[in-house]
């Protein structure tokens, strides 16, 4: 469309014309018979057009400057919705709202129509999404690489109180943000064998002949930074068969067999986290990891050769960041590509690989540290297993050459685990193949040095470093909390939008002003009403918005201790029933979160939350004083409604077990007070915000460790607490599960006699901290002073700060100067 067709007098008119054009020529509808989804698509496409010019500009600029590129490899990108994000970062939000309203459609309704891209589980995937946004904002040349899961993570329904996993269908109506790039395709091999070819010069070459090859097709989604600073690319791979239809079989009448290859290949990009309690599920997961890695490395090496023409410059032009060990096979694939395909000498290939690769560790839980059976690796990736053996032999020889012979030490740093059937240790592999290994909070990094990587760290003392996580304030403050954002801009000026990291600190003096606190509290009140309305529509439950909204939303996991919160709820319920005339502070307990499909205990915790909810919500004695809701299908969009409405943020993991947490930061930024343990980034939050503005309780990581060594039997602490006994007793006896009175017997006995997560041990401290919460709530001046302090002191937790540190310390790429806003 050329400009003469448009009325360009005002930006709103211009945008309106663009939307109508898209509606007619891309969606094929006219306004009279357009459904809301048609309008969504037209608006999204019109918005996407605005991105494209910036996109071209960004990539040619990077090419011209031959800048170093960052490649962020992650099996997960939990991006959520993009409409408001893109409009907001392009500065088009108000224009779009006005344009749509003149077209008779409410922007808010279109926002709700967009499905969530649920391409992640939780914190790790959301971190990748925040990082992509920050890298675009900071104008770093960065590419995200991931998998375009057709069905993402399952959708959670709650049926009769139990979690049911349903198929996510986010692509059913297409995805207006992505560009399919059929011309960007790579072959990824699996299985087969390796043959040794003698060359004329006497050397030899290993040739892998895969039994099966799958094509990886690129789908590109533009990621725009704040004020359109730069547009980077999130490239997600889709698996296709080499041959979609075997025509000979089809013609022979074998109609199903003719598409079997297609089905097998495509299964790689069907779902995130195939249930791994079967062998087939485990194999599929390894296929996914290798599929992502191989396609991405081929792609980035292609680009590198096109732009620079030689491999020596790889570490100067390429920084590969591995998000956890999921893509750790990259270390081996890079070696294979450099040695087998590009014919580089082994030693040289290894130094280029290590110098270009960095690895982020996200967990210390032994059961979550990835390892693959040697037999599986041999069957699926025979050449890679050879390379791993060679690397391991060199690694161990080098240590022996340094006179290190301690058998235990050599065992612990080996790439192969020999104890429980032979397995390849992906953590050790990533450590060895990377020049930087970072943890995600100060405490986590310290524990990493002391535990999982203790020996490797002693051998390579300069590799481990810390990069405390952050979140993007564009999404987690500006977009989710426009009311508070307005108030902040009115108070502190536009600097809040441009440099929130520093500008927010100017808010501190306002914590002392009553008038300001009242306005601040009013923003919260509106958000609580919006959430209450959503809960009423979803669950038919009315929430009292003057009660404390006490929020615990995150993946359901024993270490995150939803059980501790549920025990508090039961104890509070009993206390109110025993003494209904006391002045109780009204509470609404809000839970949400998905449990892994094969994690029985977590699913039982969801059932318990729903059982307790039914009982106490139906009990007139506690009416108006205590309620519990479990909101189904926690995802980014739900988080965006819940977090700005929270008064109290539950961050109560067993100390030493949460690597960082990021929802803790989102809540505090929006002014919720944290009740939490000294775990993950809570520790640094307490340093920034001040313990007096939080409710810190419970054992430290060190005390947890000591107690673990002593005993996991908690009979002693339970004997000391009548309150805890009564709460456990009620759950155990079936008070909340009269339909199946023994449902929770094992669960409670687990807490009593084998409490890995210290639920009982921390109960009394938690109860006491909760009563401090009540006390402060009754003094609104104190409560809201603390709340304002939380917002004011969260600047450091911006993912812009985190990314600046990665750029400086790990990737060694200079940050371009920030451009002044274009408006
Ligand atoms: C931020 C976020 C998380 C991470 O939450 P934690 O409480 O830090 O584990 C998980 N899921 C979603 C949807 C999020 O937005």
Short mmCIF file of N, CA and C in Angstrom, two decimals, residues 11 24 60 220 228 238 271 323 371 431 527 536 663 688 697 706 716 733 742:
data_model
loop_
_atom_site.label_atom_id
_atom_site.label_comp_id
_atom_site.label_asym_id
_atom_site.label_seq_id
_atom_site.Cartn_x
_atom_site.Cartn_y
_atom_site.Cartn_z
N UNK A 11 -1.43 10.20 13.43
CA UNK A 11 -0.97 8.83 13.61
C UNK A 11 -2.13 7.86 13.83
N UNK A 24 -8.76 -6.33 5.46
CA UNK A 24 -9.30 -6.66 4.14
C UNK A 24 -8.39 -7.59 3.35
N UNK A 60 21.07 -4.97 9.43
CA UNK A 60 22.12 -4.47 8.54
C UNK A 60 23.16 -3.68 9.32
N UNK A 220 10.80 -17.24 12.51
CA UNK A 220 11.40 -16.07 13.17
C UNK A 220 10.35 -15.15 13.77
N UNK A 228 11.54 0.91 20.51
CA UNK A 228 12.02 0.41 19.23
C UNK A 228 13.53 0.44 19.09
N UNK A 238 11.23 -25.83 13.77
CA UNK A 238 10.17 -26.83 13.66
C UNK A 238 10.75 -28.04 12.94
N UNK A 271 5.62 -31.24 21.72
CA UNK A 271 5.34 -30.77 23.08
C UNK A 271 6.62 -30.51 23.86
N UNK A 323 21.43 -22.00 28.25
CA UNK A 323 20.51 -21.80 29.36
C UNK A 323 20.27 -23.15 30.03
N UNK A 371 21.53 -36.19 33.16
CA UNK A 371 22.52 -37.16 32.71
C UNK A 371 21.81 -38.13 31.78
N UNK A 431 30.38 -27.65 32.01
CA UNK A 431 31.44 -26.95 32.75
C UNK A 431 32.75 -27.00 31.98
N UNK A 527 -6.32 -2.83 41.28
CA UNK A 527 -5.81 -4.10 40.74
C UNK A 527 -6.45 -5.28 41.45
N UNK A 536 -14.14 -14.17 40.09
CA UNK A 536 -15.59 -14.39 40.12
C UNK A 536 -16.05 -15.03 38.81
N UNK A 663 9.81 -14.36 40.36
CA UNK A 663 8.51 -13.78 40.71
C UNK A 663 8.67 -12.95 41.99
N UNK A 688 18.78 -5.01 49.55
CA UNK A 688 18.38 -3.78 48.86
C UNK A 688 17.20 -3.11 49.56
N UNK A 697 12.03 -15.12 57.60
CA UNK A 697 11.87 -16.09 58.70
C UNK A 697 12.62 -17.36 58.34
N UNK A 706 22.60 -28.55 58.32
CA UNK A 706 22.93 -29.16 59.62
C UNK A 706 21.78 -30.06 60.09
N UNK A 716 10.40 -34.42 66.98
CA UNK A 716 10.76 -33.47 68.04
C UNK A 716 10.11 -32.10 67.82
N UNK A 733 -6.51 -36.88 59.30
CA UNK A 733 -7.75 -37.57 59.66
C UNK A 733 -8.87 -37.41 58.63
N UNK A 742 -8.49 -41.24 53.98
CA UNK A 742 -7.07 -41.59 54.10
C UNK A 742 -6.21 -40.97 53.00
#
